[in-house]
Coordinates of C-alpha atoms and ligand atoms in Angstrom, one line a residue:
M1 CA 3.6 22.3 36.0
T2 CA 0.2 23.7 36.9
D3 CA -1.9 21.5 39.2
A4 CA -3.5 18.8 37.1
P5 CA -7.1 18.1 37.9
S6 CA -7.5 15.0 39.9
T7 CA -9.7 12.2 38.7
P8 CA -13.4 12.4 39.6
V9 CA -13.5 8.6 39.9
S10 CA -12.9 7.4 43.4
R11 CA -10.4 4.8 44.4
D12 CA -13.2 2.7 45.8
E13 CA -15.0 2.7 42.5
L14 CA -11.9 1.5 40.7
D15 CA -11.2 -1.1 43.4
E16 CA -14.7 -2.4 42.8
L17 CA -14.1 -2.6 39.1
A18 CA -10.8 -4.5 39.7
R19 CA -12.7 -7.2 41.5
L20 CA -14.4 -8.1 38.2
V21 CA -11.2 -9.5 36.9
T22 CA -11.3 -13.3 36.9
P23 CA -8.7 -14.3 39.4
L24 CA -8.7 -12.5 42.7
D25 CA -6.6 -14.2 45.3
D26 CA -3.0 -13.3 46.0
R27 CA -2.2 -11.7 42.8
P28 CA 0.4 -8.9 42.8
G29 CA -1.2 -5.6 41.6
L30 CA -0.6 -3.9 38.3
E31 CA -0.7 -0.1 38.8
V32 CA -2.7 2.0 36.5
H33 CA -1.6 5.7 36.1
A34 CA -3.5 8.8 35.2
P35 CA -1.6 10.4 32.3
Y36 CA -2.7 13.9 33.3
D37 CA -0.3 13.8 36.3
D38 CA 1.1 10.3 36.3
S39 CA -0.5 9.5 39.7
V40 CA -1.5 5.9 40.5
V41 CA -5.3 5.8 40.4
G42 CA -5.8 2.1 41.0
T43 CA -4.5 -1.4 40.6
V44 CA -5.7 -4.6 38.9
P45 CA -4.5 -8.2 39.3
L46 CA -1.4 -9.1 37.4
C47 CA -2.8 -12.3 35.9
T48 CA -0.7 -15.4 35.1
P49 CA -0.9 -17.8 32.1
D50 CA -2.8 -20.2 34.4
D51 CA -5.4 -17.5 35.1
V52 CA -5.9 -17.1 31.4
R53 CA -6.4 -20.8 31.0
S54 CA -9.0 -20.8 33.8
A55 CA -10.8 -17.8 32.3
V56 CA -11.0 -19.6 29.0
A57 CA -12.3 -22.8 30.6
E58 CA -14.9 -20.8 32.6
A59 CA -15.9 -18.8 29.5
K60 CA -16.3 -22.0 27.5
S61 CA -18.7 -23.6 29.9
A62 CA -20.7 -20.4 30.3
G63 CA -20.7 -19.9 26.5
D64 CA -22.2 -23.3 25.9
E65 CA -25.3 -22.2 27.8
W66 CA -25.3 -18.7 26.3
S67 CA -25.2 -20.0 22.8
T68 CA -28.5 -21.8 23.4
W69 CA -30.3 -18.6 24.3
P70 CA -32.8 -17.5 21.6
I71 CA -31.3 -14.7 19.5
E72 CA -33.9 -12.2 20.6
D73 CA -32.9 -12.7 24.3
R74 CA -29.3 -12.2 23.4
T75 CA -30.0 -9.0 21.4
A76 CA -32.2 -7.7 24.2
V77 CA -29.1 -7.6 26.5
F78 CA -27.3 -5.3 24.0
A79 CA -30.4 -3.1 23.4
R80 CA -30.4 -2.5 27.2
F81 CA -26.6 -1.9 27.2
H82 CA -27.1 0.8 24.5
D83 CA -29.4 2.7 26.8
A84 CA -27.3 2.1 29.9
V85 CA -24.2 3.4 28.3
L86 CA -26.0 6.6 27.1
D87 CA -27.7 7.0 30.6
Q88 CA -24.3 6.7 32.4
R89 CA -22.3 8.6 29.8
E90 CA -20.7 11.1 32.2
A91 CA -19.4 8.4 34.6
L92 CA -18.0 6.4 31.7
L93 CA -16.3 9.5 30.2
D94 CA -14.6 10.1 33.6
V95 CA -13.2 6.6 33.6
I96 CA -11.9 6.8 30.0
Q97 CA -10.3 10.1 30.6
T98 CA -8.8 9.0 33.9
E99 CA -6.7 6.2 32.4
T100 CA -6.1 7.7 28.9
G101 CA -5.6 11.4 29.6
K102 CA -7.5 12.2 26.4
A103 CA -9.8 15.2 25.8
R104 CA -13.4 14.7 26.8
A105 CA -14.7 15.1 23.3
D106 CA -12.3 12.3 22.2
A107 CA -13.6 10.1 24.9
L108 CA -17.2 10.9 23.8
E109 CA -16.4 9.4 20.4
E110 CA -15.9 6.1 22.1
V111 CA -19.2 6.3 24.1
L112 CA -21.1 7.1 20.9
D113 CA -19.2 4.3 19.1
V114 CA -20.1 1.6 21.6
A115 CA -23.7 2.6 21.7
T116 CA -23.9 2.7 17.9
T117 CA -22.3 -0.8 17.7
A118 CA -24.7 -2.2 20.3
R119 CA -27.7 -0.8 18.4
Y120 CA -26.5 -1.9 15.0
Y121 CA -25.7 -5.5 15.9
A122 CA -28.8 -5.8 18.2
N123 CA -30.8 -4.8 15.1
H124 CA -29.0 -6.9 12.5
A125 CA -27.7 -10.0 14.3
E126 CA -30.9 -12.1 13.9
R127 CA -31.1 -11.6 10.2
E128 CA -27.4 -12.1 9.5
L129 CA -27.1 -15.2 11.7
A130 CA -30.3 -16.8 10.3
S131 CA -29.8 -19.9 8.3
K132 CA -30.0 -19.2 4.5
R133 CA -31.0 -21.4 1.5
R134 CA -28.3 -21.6 -1.1
V135 CA -28.5 -22.9 -4.6
G136 CA -27.9 -26.7 -4.4
A137 CA -25.7 -28.8 -6.7
I138 CA -28.8 -29.7 -8.8
P139 CA -31.6 -27.2 -8.1
L140 CA -34.7 -28.7 -6.6
V141 CA -32.9 -32.1 -6.3
T142 CA -30.3 -30.9 -3.9
K143 CA -31.3 -28.7 -1.0
A144 CA -28.4 -26.6 0.4
V145 CA -28.6 -24.5 3.6
E146 CA -25.9 -22.3 5.1
H147 CA -25.8 -22.1 8.9
H148 CA -23.7 -19.9 11.2
H149 CA -22.6 -21.5 14.5
P150 CA -20.6 -19.6 17.2
V151 CA -16.9 -20.5 17.1
G152 CA -16.8 -21.0 20.9
V153 CA -14.5 -18.7 22.9
V154 CA -13.2 -15.5 21.3
G155 CA -10.0 -14.0 22.6
I156 CA -9.8 -10.2 22.2
I157 CA -6.5 -8.3 22.7
S158 CA -6.9 -4.6 22.6
P159 CA -4.7 -1.4 22.8
W160 CA -4.9 1.6 25.1
N161 CA -5.8 4.4 22.7
Y162 CA -9.6 3.7 22.5
P163 CA -10.0 1.4 25.5
L164 CA -13.8 1.2 25.1
S165 CA -14.3 1.0 21.3
L166 CA -11.5 -1.4 20.6
S167 CA -12.3 -3.8 23.4
V168 CA -16.0 -3.5 24.0
S169 CA -17.3 -2.6 20.5
E170 CA -15.2 -5.5 19.2
S171 CA -16.7 -7.9 21.8
I172 CA -20.3 -7.1 21.1
P173 CA -20.7 -8.9 17.8
A174 CA -18.7 -11.9 19.2
L175 CA -21.1 -12.2 22.1
L176 CA -24.2 -11.7 20.0
A177 CA -23.1 -14.5 17.7
G178 CA -23.3 -16.8 20.7
N179 CA -19.7 -16.9 21.7
A180 CA -18.0 -16.3 25.1
V181 CA -15.3 -13.7 25.2
V182 CA -12.0 -13.5 27.1
L183 CA -10.7 -9.9 26.8
K184 CA -7.2 -8.8 27.5
P185 CA -7.2 -5.0 27.6
D186 CA -3.9 -3.1 27.5
E187 CA -1.9 -2.9 30.7
G188 CA -2.4 0.8 31.0
T189 CA -6.2 1.0 30.5
P190 CA -8.1 -1.9 32.0
F191 CA -10.8 0.0 34.0
T192 CA -12.9 1.2 31.0
A193 CA -13.4 -2.4 29.8
L194 CA -14.2 -3.5 33.4
W195 CA -16.7 -0.7 33.7
A196 CA -18.4 -2.0 30.6
L197 CA -18.3 -5.6 31.9
G198 CA -20.1 -4.5 35.1
V199 CA -22.8 -2.7 33.1
L200 CA -23.2 -5.6 30.7
R201 CA -23.9 -7.9 33.6
E202 CA -26.4 -5.5 35.0
C203 CA -28.1 -5.6 31.5
G204 CA -28.5 -9.4 31.7
L205 CA -25.3 -10.8 30.3
P206 CA -24.6 -14.0 32.3
D207 CA -21.6 -14.0 34.6
D208 CA -18.5 -15.7 33.1
V209 CA -19.6 -15.3 29.4
F210 CA -17.4 -12.3 29.2
Q211 CA -14.2 -12.5 31.1
V212 CA -11.5 -9.9 31.5
V213 CA -7.9 -10.9 32.3
T214 CA -5.5 -8.1 33.1
G215 CA -1.7 -8.2 32.8
E216 CA 1.2 -8.2 30.4
G217 CA 0.6 -8.9 26.8
P218 CA 3.8 -10.9 26.0
R219 CA 3.0 -13.2 29.0
L220 CA -0.7 -13.6 28.5
G221 CA -0.9 -13.5 24.7
E222 CA 0.3 -17.0 24.0
P223 CA -1.9 -18.9 26.5
L224 CA -4.9 -16.9 25.4
I225 CA -4.3 -17.5 21.7
E226 CA -3.6 -21.2 22.4
G227 CA -6.9 -21.6 24.3
V228 CA -9.4 -19.8 22.2
D229 CA -11.2 -20.5 18.9
Y230 CA -10.7 -17.1 17.3
V231 CA -8.5 -14.1 18.1
S232 CA -9.2 -10.5 17.4
F233 CA -6.2 -8.4 17.8
T234 CA -5.9 -4.6 17.6
G235 CA -2.5 -3.0 18.1
S236 CA 0.8 -2.5 16.5
T237 CA 1.9 -4.2 13.3
E238 CA 4.9 -5.6 15.1
V239 CA 2.9 -7.4 17.8
G240 CA 0.3 -8.3 15.2
R241 CA 2.9 -10.4 13.4
T242 CA 3.6 -12.3 16.7
V243 CA -0.1 -12.9 17.3
A244 CA -0.5 -14.1 13.7
E245 CA 2.4 -16.5 14.1
T246 CA 1.1 -18.0 17.3
A247 CA -2.4 -18.2 15.8
G248 CA -1.0 -19.9 12.7
R249 CA 0.8 -22.5 14.8
H250 CA -2.5 -23.4 16.5
L251 CA -4.5 -23.0 13.2
T252 CA -6.7 -20.5 15.1
D253 CA -8.5 -18.0 12.8
C254 CA -7.7 -14.4 13.6
S255 CA -8.3 -10.8 12.5
L256 CA -5.6 -8.1 12.9
E257 CA -6.3 -4.4 13.0
L258 CA -2.9 -2.8 12.9
G259 CA -1.0 0.4 12.4
G260 CA -1.2 3.1 9.7
K261 CA 0.6 6.0 8.2
N262 CA -2.5 7.6 6.8
P263 CA -2.5 10.1 3.9
L264 CA -4.8 13.1 3.3
L265 CA -5.0 14.5 -0.3
V266 CA -6.0 18.1 -1.0
L267 CA -7.0 18.3 -4.7
D268 CA -6.6 21.4 -6.7
D269 CA -10.4 22.2 -6.5
A270 CA -10.8 21.6 -2.7
D271 CA -12.6 23.9 -0.4
V272 CA -9.4 24.9 1.3
E273 CA -10.9 26.2 4.6
K274 CA -13.1 23.1 5.0
A275 CA -10.1 20.8 4.2
A276 CA -8.0 22.6 6.7
R277 CA -10.6 22.1 9.5
G278 CA -11.0 18.5 8.5
A279 CA -7.3 17.9 8.5
V280 CA -7.0 19.4 12.0
R281 CA -9.5 16.9 13.3
G282 CA -7.9 14.1 11.2
C283 CA -4.4 14.8 12.6
F284 CA -5.0 15.9 16.2
A285 CA -8.1 14.0 17.4
N286 CA -7.1 12.0 20.4
A287 CA -3.7 13.8 20.2
G288 CA -2.9 11.8 17.1
Q289 CA -3.1 8.5 19.0
L290 CA -5.5 7.1 16.6
C291 CA -4.8 4.3 14.1
I292 CA -6.8 6.0 11.4
S293 CA -5.4 9.5 12.1
I294 CA -3.6 11.5 9.4
E295 CA 0.2 11.7 9.5
R296 CA 0.9 12.7 5.8
I297 CA -0.8 15.5 3.8
Y298 CA -0.3 15.8 0.0
V299 CA -1.6 19.2 -1.2
H300 CA -1.8 20.2 -4.8
E301 CA 0.5 23.2 -5.6
A302 CA -2.5 25.2 -6.9
V303 CA -3.9 25.5 -3.4
A304 CA -0.8 24.7 -1.3
D305 CA -0.1 28.2 0.1
E306 CA -3.7 28.8 0.9
F307 CA -4.2 25.4 2.5
R308 CA -0.9 25.7 4.6
D309 CA -1.9 29.1 6.0
A310 CA -5.4 27.9 6.9
F311 CA -4.1 24.6 8.4
V312 CA -1.5 26.3 10.5
R313 CA -4.0 28.9 11.7
E314 CA -6.5 26.3 12.7
T315 CA -3.9 24.2 14.4
R316 CA -2.6 27.1 16.4
G317 CA -6.2 27.7 17.5
L318 CA -6.4 24.3 19.3
T319 CA -6.4 24.4 23.0
L320 CA -4.2 21.9 24.8
D321 CA -4.8 21.1 28.4
A322 CA -6.0 18.6 31.1
G323 CA -9.6 18.6 32.4
Y324 CA -12.6 16.5 33.0
D325 CA -14.9 18.7 30.9
Y326 CA -15.2 19.9 27.3
G327 CA -13.0 22.9 27.9
H328 CA -10.1 22.0 25.7
D329 CA -9.5 20.4 22.3
V330 CA -6.4 18.2 22.8
G331 CA -5.4 16.1 25.8
S332 CA -2.3 14.3 26.9
L333 CA -0.2 11.5 25.4
L334 CA -0.4 8.2 27.2
D335 CA 3.0 7.9 28.8
R336 CA 6.7 8.7 28.8
E337 CA 7.5 6.1 26.2
L338 CA 5.2 7.6 23.7
L339 CA 6.2 11.1 24.5
E340 CA 9.9 10.2 23.9
K341 CA 9.0 8.5 20.6
V342 CA 7.2 11.7 19.4
E343 CA 10.1 13.9 20.5
T344 CA 12.6 11.6 18.8
H345 CA 10.7 11.5 15.6
V346 CA 10.4 15.3 15.4
E347 CA 14.0 15.9 16.4
D348 CA 15.2 13.4 13.8
A349 CA 13.1 15.0 11.0
V350 CA 14.3 18.5 11.9
E351 CA 18.0 17.3 12.0
K352 CA 17.5 15.9 8.5
G353 CA 16.1 19.2 7.1
A354 CA 12.4 19.5 8.1
S355 CA 11.0 22.8 9.3
V356 CA 8.4 23.1 12.1
L357 CA 5.4 25.2 11.0
S358 CA 3.5 24.8 14.3
G359 CA 4.1 23.2 17.6
G360 CA 7.2 21.0 17.9
R361 CA 7.6 20.9 21.7
A362 CA 6.5 19.0 24.8
R363 CA 4.5 21.0 27.3
P364 CA 5.6 19.8 30.8
D365 CA 3.9 22.9 32.2
L366 CA 0.5 21.2 31.4
G367 CA 1.3 17.7 32.4
P368 CA 4.1 15.2 32.1
Y369 CA 3.1 13.9 28.7
F370 CA 1.6 16.8 26.8
Y371 CA 3.0 17.5 23.3
E372 CA 1.8 20.3 21.0
P373 CA 0.0 19.6 17.8
T374 CA 2.8 19.8 15.3
I375 CA 3.0 20.5 11.5
L376 CA 6.3 19.7 9.7
T377 CA 7.3 20.6 6.2
D378 CA 10.3 19.8 4.0
V379 CA 10.5 16.3 5.6
T380 CA 13.2 14.4 3.8
P381 CA 12.7 10.7 2.8
D382 CA 15.4 9.5 5.2
A383 CA 13.5 10.9 8.2
T384 CA 12.2 8.1 10.4
L385 CA 8.7 9.6 10.4
A386 CA 8.6 9.8 6.7
D387 CA 7.5 6.1 6.6
E388 CA 7.1 5.1 10.3
E389 CA 3.9 5.6 12.3
T390 CA 4.5 8.2 15.0
F391 CA 1.1 7.7 16.7
G392 CA 1.2 11.2 18.1
P393 CA 0.2 14.7 17.1
V394 CA 2.6 15.2 14.3
V395 CA 1.9 15.5 10.6
S396 CA 4.1 16.1 7.5
L397 CA 2.9 18.5 4.8
Y398 CA 4.1 17.8 1.2
E399 CA 3.3 19.8 -1.9
V400 CA 2.6 17.9 -5.1
E401 CA 2.3 18.9 -8.8
S402 CA -0.6 16.6 -9.8
V403 CA -3.3 14.4 -8.4
S404 CA -1.5 11.4 -9.9
E405 CA 1.6 12.3 -7.9
A406 CA -0.5 12.6 -4.8
I407 CA -2.0 9.1 -5.3
E408 CA 1.4 7.6 -6.1
R409 CA 3.0 9.1 -3.0
A410 CA 0.0 8.2 -0.8
N411 CA 0.3 4.6 -1.9
D412 CA 4.1 4.5 -1.4
S413 CA 3.7 3.1 2.1
A414 CA 3.9 -0.3 3.8
Y415 CA 0.6 0.6 5.4
G416 CA -3.0 0.8 4.0
L417 CA -5.4 1.6 6.7
N418 CA -7.2 4.9 6.1
A419 CA -7.1 7.8 3.6
S420 CA -8.8 11.1 3.0
V421 CA -9.5 13.0 -0.1
W422 CA -10.7 16.6 -0.3
T423 CA -12.4 18.0 -3.5
K424 CA -15.5 20.0 -4.4
Q425 CA -16.4 17.2 -7.0
T426 CA -17.5 14.2 -4.9
Q427 CA -17.4 11.9 -8.0
R428 CA -13.8 12.9 -8.7
G429 CA -13.1 12.2 -5.0
E430 CA -14.6 8.7 -5.3
Q431 CA -12.6 8.0 -8.4
V432 CA -9.4 9.0 -6.6
A433 CA -10.5 6.9 -3.6
A434 CA -10.7 3.8 -5.8
R435 CA -7.0 4.3 -6.7
L436 CA -5.9 4.5 -3.1
E437 CA -4.5 1.4 -1.3
A438 CA -6.4 1.8 2.0
G439 CA -9.2 -0.2 3.6
T440 CA -11.2 3.0 4.2
V441 CA -11.2 6.2 2.3
N442 CA -13.1 9.3 3.4
V443 CA -14.1 11.9 0.8
N444 CA -14.4 15.3 2.4
D445 CA -13.9 13.9 5.9
A446 CA -10.8 12.7 7.6
Y447 CA -11.8 9.4 9.3
A448 CA -15.1 9.6 11.2
A449 CA -17.4 9.2 8.1
A450 CA -16.0 5.7 7.2
W451 CA -15.5 4.6 10.8
A452 CA -19.0 5.6 11.8
S453 CA -20.6 3.9 8.7
I454 CA -20.8 0.8 10.8
D455 CA -22.8 -1.1 8.2
A456 CA -19.7 -1.1 5.9
P457 CA -16.5 -3.0 6.6
M458 CA -13.5 -1.4 8.2
G459 CA -9.9 -2.7 8.3
G460 CA -6.5 -2.5 6.7
M461 CA -4.8 -3.4 3.5
K462 CA -1.0 -4.3 3.3
D463 CA 0.7 -4.1 6.7
S464 CA -2.3 -2.5 8.3
G465 CA -4.1 -5.7 8.9
V466 CA -5.9 -8.9 8.1
G467 CA -9.7 -9.2 8.1
R468 CA -12.4 -6.5 8.8
R469 CA -14.6 -5.3 11.6
H470 CA -18.0 -3.7 11.3
G471 CA -20.9 -4.7 9.0
R472 CA -21.9 -8.3 8.4
H473 CA -18.3 -9.4 8.2
G474 CA -17.6 -8.0 11.7
L475 CA -20.3 -10.4 13.0
L476 CA -19.9 -13.5 10.7
K477 CA -16.1 -13.7 11.3
Y478 CA -17.1 -14.9 14.8
T479 CA -19.0 -17.8 13.4
E480 CA -18.2 -21.1 11.8
S481 CA -20.2 -21.4 8.6
Q482 CA -21.6 -24.8 7.9
T483 CA -23.3 -26.1 4.8
V484 CA -25.9 -28.8 5.1
A485 CA -26.8 -30.3 1.7
T486 CA -29.6 -32.8 1.4
Q487 CA -29.9 -34.9 -1.7
R488 CA -33.6 -35.4 -2.3
V489 CA -33.4 -37.8 -5.3
G490 CA -30.7 -40.2 -6.4
L491 CA -27.0 -39.9 -5.8
L492 CA -24.6 -37.2 -7.1
S493 CA -22.1 -39.8 -8.4
P494 CA -21.6 -41.8 -11.5
P495 CA -23.7 -45.0 -11.7
K496 CA -22.0 -48.4 -11.5
R497 CA -22.9 -49.0 -15.2
G498 CA -23.3 -46.4 -17.9
K499 CA -20.6 -44.0 -16.9
Q500 CA -20.2 -42.8 -20.5
A501 CA -23.9 -41.8 -20.7
W502 CA -23.6 -40.2 -17.3
A503 CA -20.6 -38.1 -18.5
N504 CA -22.5 -37.0 -21.6
G505 CA -25.6 -36.2 -19.5
A506 CA -23.7 -34.2 -16.9
T507 CA -21.9 -32.3 -19.7
L508 CA -25.2 -31.5 -21.5
G509 CA -26.6 -30.4 -18.1
L510 CA -23.8 -28.0 -17.5
R511 CA -24.1 -26.5 -21.0
L512 CA -27.9 -26.0 -20.5
W513 CA -27.4 -24.5 -17.1
K514 CA -24.9 -21.9 -18.4
R515 CA -27.3 -21.1 -21.3
L516 CA -30.1 -20.7 -18.8
T517 CA -28.1 -18.4 -16.6
E518 CA -27.3 -16.2 -19.7
V519 CA -31.0 -15.8 -20.6
L520 CA -32.6 -15.7 -17.2
P521 CA -32.2 -12.6 -15.0
Ligands
NAD601 P1 0.7 -3.0 21.1 O1 0.7 -3.9 19.9 O2 1.9 -2.7 21.8 O3 -0.3 -3.6 22.2 C1 -1.7 -4.0 21.8 C2 -2.1 -5.1 22.8 O4 -1.3 -6.2 22.6 C3 -2.0 -4.7 24.3 O5 -3.1 -5.3 25.0 C4 -0.7 -5.5 24.7 O6 -0.7 -5.9 26.0 C5 -0.8 -6.7 23.8 N1 0.5 -7.4 23.6 C6 1.7 -6.9 23.6 N2 2.6 -7.9 23.3 C7 1.9 -9.0 23.0 C8 2.2 -10.3 22.6 N3 3.5 -10.7 22.5 N4 1.2 -11.2 22.4 C9 -0.1 -10.9 22.6 N5 -0.4 -9.6 23.0 C10 0.5 -8.7 23.2 O7 -0.1 -1.7 20.5 P2 -0.3 -0.3 21.3 O8 0.9 0.4 21.4 O9 -1.1 -0.6 22.5 O10 -1.3 0.4 20.3 C11 -0.9 1.3 19.3 C12 -0.9 0.6 18.0 O11 -2.1 0.0 17.7 C13 -0.6 1.5 16.9 O12 0.3 1.0 15.9 C14 -2.0 1.7 16.2 O13 -1.9 2.2 14.9 C15 -2.6 0.4 16.4 N6 -4.0 0.5 16.4 C16 -4.7 -0.1 15.3 C17 -6.1 0.1 15.2 C18 -6.9 -0.5 14.1 O14 -8.1 -0.5 14.1 N7 -6.2 -0.8 13.0 C19 -6.8 0.7 16.3 C20 -6.0 1.2 17.3 C21 -4.7 1.1 17.4

């Protein structure tokens, strides 16, 4: 193995971040490794269930005060955070790369995402959270107003693959809505969220409103879900089911952003070169460790040879290496467990008849967990990766005879997170999109167009999730809606005497109302 570059982030800086975790005294340390060379870069406290309970209690009392802040003061914190993140971009990129081993351009996506999210919700929260008049039971006689109150304390459980986006971008709307947040980042990548916590405090977020507890998911999950008023989980479908079960037992509302086995469709009229470049980004961004990345490609037979050649050529042109600069395209996988899963998936597919068109091997010469961007063809239905998410840089290429077959095979999956369609006729692409069972569909892009359209909802159908992030839904899910209806005249109930006349009057009223709604705009 060539000498891996050592992290530009000092141990002192990471130790200081670790001190932001809620409990400090006498906790054993949880080691955090740099995937580039597996060295230990720092430790964070191994929190206990009691630590989680204290963090929730502290968050609750801090949140009670925070929720009384005028909305413009709350939004000002996140407007400042937007600028601070962009100003300190390089330092943040170093932290993200250190604990994930991803390429710098992939880390940059997270920085841009968190700034976009801060700006979007800072600009929209006031309007979305404002109380709104609704049509009352009897117009003019009944006044109805919809209010949105913070739920209280939001628990956020996040994975390692996008440790900034999936923990901090998810926390921003929850905080802006007036809630406190207790975040449990993944065991392997706590420092990025802690970095953001420090900066948020510098931007004016009161201490204790946003707490981070570090430690093991199976141990901390239950007390967290038990204690909070809403849970936002991002991670695997398997753990998502456990989270939903626990939340269900406590009648705690939750949203679940889970796994995917996302398809990309190349239609017979696609710009093949553009589709090949888009597919490369879709399959190998973040070394494939991306919930919305592409793991299946269905290409129409009319353009299959041309697309395959262009896709293989573009993939072979990717550079794979470690480095804290923009000098390479693809970084490392997170750890040995994931590397072994990727290797097992590829070996199993090959044993069952698949051929490797590109890649197909680990690269221990670059670092302990590097794996080449890999294209498989002739994958048989009994191969594990035919249906299961690999979550690595591996894609299966299938030729289809028609667009209908491509749609049918794309939908033949337990998952429904993201999809991509390539065609020169955008209207045709949008029609195909409407037939795909996926929460987001990108026409002539792989994943970034839908993800970055933050005004629109994002989330999964089928086993890919429950609920949505982004847009107004991503904010209002962190609120309790309350309707206050004021009856200005009389009572909305039958009178003590004259119920027959009341029944006739009410029936006539409904008939007239329907008529009016038919003639009025
Ligand atoms: P994971 O489910 O193993 O872990 C996610 C988080 O859950 C971690 O913080 C972990 O500590 C915690 N956890 C583990 N067991 C728990 C339990 N019993 N109770 C409560 N929390 C528990 O997922 P992962 O391997 O870190 O991430 C990869 C998966 O996440 C992939 O399947 C990927 O597709 C999915 N993902 C989905 C999205 C999305 O937006 N849909 C985004 C990123 C990743």
